[in-house]
mmCIF file of C-alpha atoms in Angstrom:
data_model
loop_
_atom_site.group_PDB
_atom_site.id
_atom_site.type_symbol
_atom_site.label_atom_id
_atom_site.label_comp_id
_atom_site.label_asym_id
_atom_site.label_seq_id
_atom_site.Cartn_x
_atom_site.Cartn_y
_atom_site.Cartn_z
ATOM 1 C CA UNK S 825 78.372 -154.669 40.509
ATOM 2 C CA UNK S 826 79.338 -153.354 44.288
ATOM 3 C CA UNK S 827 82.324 -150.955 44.398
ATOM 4 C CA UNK S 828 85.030 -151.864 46.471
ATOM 5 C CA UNK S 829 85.278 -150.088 49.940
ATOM 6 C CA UNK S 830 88.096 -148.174 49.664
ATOM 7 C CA UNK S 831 89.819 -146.466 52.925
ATOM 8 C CA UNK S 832 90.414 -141.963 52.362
ATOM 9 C CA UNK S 833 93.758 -141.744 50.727
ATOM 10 C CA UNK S 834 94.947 -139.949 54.479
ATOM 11 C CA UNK S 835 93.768 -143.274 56.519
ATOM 12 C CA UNK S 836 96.157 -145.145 54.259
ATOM 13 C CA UNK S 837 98.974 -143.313 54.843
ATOM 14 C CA UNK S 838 101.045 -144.690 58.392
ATOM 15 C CA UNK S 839 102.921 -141.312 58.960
ATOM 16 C CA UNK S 840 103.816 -139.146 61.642
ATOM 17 C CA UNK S 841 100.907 -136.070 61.920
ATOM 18 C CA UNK S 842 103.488 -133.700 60.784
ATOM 19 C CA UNK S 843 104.421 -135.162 58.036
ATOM 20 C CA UNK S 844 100.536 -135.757 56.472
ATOM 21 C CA UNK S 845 100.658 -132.921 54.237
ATOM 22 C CA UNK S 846 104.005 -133.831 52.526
ATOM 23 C CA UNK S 847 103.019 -137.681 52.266
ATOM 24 C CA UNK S 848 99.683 -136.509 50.645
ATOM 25 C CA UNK S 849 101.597 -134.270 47.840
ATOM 26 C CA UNK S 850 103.567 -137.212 47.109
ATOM 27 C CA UNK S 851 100.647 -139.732 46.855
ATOM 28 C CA UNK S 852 99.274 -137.213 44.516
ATOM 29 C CA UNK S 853 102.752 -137.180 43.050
ATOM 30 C CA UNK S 854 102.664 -140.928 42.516
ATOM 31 C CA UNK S 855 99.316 -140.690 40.903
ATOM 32 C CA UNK S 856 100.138 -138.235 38.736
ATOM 33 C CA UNK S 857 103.329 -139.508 37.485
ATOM 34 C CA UNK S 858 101.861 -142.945 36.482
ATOM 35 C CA UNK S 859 98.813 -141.045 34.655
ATOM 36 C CA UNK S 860 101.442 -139.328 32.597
ATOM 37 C CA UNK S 861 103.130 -142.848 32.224
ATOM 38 C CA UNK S 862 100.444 -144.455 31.130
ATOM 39 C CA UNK S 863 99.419 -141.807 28.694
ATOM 40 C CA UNK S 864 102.498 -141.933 27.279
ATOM 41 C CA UNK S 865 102.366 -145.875 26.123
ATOM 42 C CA UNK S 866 99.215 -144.974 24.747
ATOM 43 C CA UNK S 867 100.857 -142.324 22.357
ATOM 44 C CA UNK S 868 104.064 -144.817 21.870
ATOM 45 C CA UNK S 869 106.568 -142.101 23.566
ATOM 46 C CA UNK S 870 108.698 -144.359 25.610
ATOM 47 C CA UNK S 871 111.275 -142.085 26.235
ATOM 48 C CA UNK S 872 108.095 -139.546 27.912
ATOM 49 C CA UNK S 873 107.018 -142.715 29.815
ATOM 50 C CA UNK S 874 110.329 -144.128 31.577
ATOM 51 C CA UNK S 875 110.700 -140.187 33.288
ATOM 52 C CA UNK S 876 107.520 -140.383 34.323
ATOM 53 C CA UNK S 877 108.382 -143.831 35.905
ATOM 54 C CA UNK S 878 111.571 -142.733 36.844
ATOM 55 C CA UNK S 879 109.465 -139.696 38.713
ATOM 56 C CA UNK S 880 107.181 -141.869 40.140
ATOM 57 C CA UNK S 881 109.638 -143.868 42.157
ATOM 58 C CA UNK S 882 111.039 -140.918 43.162
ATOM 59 C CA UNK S 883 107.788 -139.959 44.762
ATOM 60 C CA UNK S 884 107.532 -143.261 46.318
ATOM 61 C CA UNK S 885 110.764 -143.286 47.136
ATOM 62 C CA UNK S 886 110.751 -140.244 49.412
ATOM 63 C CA UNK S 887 107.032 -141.490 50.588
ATOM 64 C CA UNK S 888 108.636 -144.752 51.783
ATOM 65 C CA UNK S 889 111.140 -142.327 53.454
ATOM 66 C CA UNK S 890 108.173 -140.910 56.065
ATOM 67 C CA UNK S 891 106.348 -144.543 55.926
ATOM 68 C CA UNK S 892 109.807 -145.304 57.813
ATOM 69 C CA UNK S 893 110.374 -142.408 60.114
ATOM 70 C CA UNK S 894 107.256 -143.469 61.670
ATOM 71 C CA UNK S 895 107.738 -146.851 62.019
ATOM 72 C CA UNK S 896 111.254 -145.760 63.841
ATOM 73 C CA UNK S 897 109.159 -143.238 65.744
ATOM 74 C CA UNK S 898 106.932 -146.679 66.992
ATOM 75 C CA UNK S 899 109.663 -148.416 67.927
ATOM 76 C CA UNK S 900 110.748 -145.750 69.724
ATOM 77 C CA UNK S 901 107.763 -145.154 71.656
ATOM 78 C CA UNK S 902 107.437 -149.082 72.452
ATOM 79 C CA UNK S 903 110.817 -149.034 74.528
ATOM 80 C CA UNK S 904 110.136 -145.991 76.069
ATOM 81 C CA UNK S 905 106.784 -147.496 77.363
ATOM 82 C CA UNK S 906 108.550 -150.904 78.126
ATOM 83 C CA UNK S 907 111.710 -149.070 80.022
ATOM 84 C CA UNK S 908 109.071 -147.316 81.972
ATOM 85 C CA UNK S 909 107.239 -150.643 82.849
ATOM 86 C CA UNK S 910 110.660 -151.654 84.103
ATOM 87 C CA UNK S 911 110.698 -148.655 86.360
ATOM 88 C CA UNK S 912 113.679 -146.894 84.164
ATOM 89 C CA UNK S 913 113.354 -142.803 85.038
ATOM 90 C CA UNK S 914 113.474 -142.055 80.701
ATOM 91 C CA UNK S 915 114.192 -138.591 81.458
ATOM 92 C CA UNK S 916 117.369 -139.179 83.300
ATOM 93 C CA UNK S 917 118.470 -141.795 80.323
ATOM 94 C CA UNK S 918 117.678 -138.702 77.990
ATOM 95 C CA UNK S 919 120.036 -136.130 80.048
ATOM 96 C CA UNK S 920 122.581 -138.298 80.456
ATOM 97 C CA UNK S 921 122.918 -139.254 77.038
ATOM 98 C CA UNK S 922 123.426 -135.404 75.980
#
């Protein structure tokens, strides 16, 4: 049977270059805290399973968090491209907006 092709954990991850290192932890995180899940049901300790859940979405949680700022950071960079399409001088927008 052919294993499936998966993509590096990093190449899956759509955050800013700064922020690669913390989104990494918290994949691991996320792995982590469903293995412990898991191994929990296994040894009927639901109380030891719903914190791991419970840590897991935290993980993801704060994961989605940088998954966002990046998208915002896109957006961001897409109207600055567009406004300087238009002709729009972005660094006098930025100074006059301080």
């Amino acid at each position: 049977m052919k294993q499936p092709n998966y993509q590096p954990r990093q190449d899956a991850l759509n955050v800013l270059p700064g922020d690669m290192k913390l989104a990494t932890q918290l994949l691991d995180c996320c792995d982590y805290a469903i293995f412990r899940a898991r191994t929990a049901m296994y040894s009927n300790d639901l109380a030891e399973a719903e914190r791991w859940c419970k840590e897991f979405l935290r993980c993801k949680r704060d994961l989605d968090k940088l998954i966002e700022r990046k998208k915002d950071h896109d957006k961001l960079v897409q109207i600055v491209e567009e406004m300087q399409r238009m002709g729009i001088d972005v660094s006098i927008v930025a100074r006059l907006t301080d």
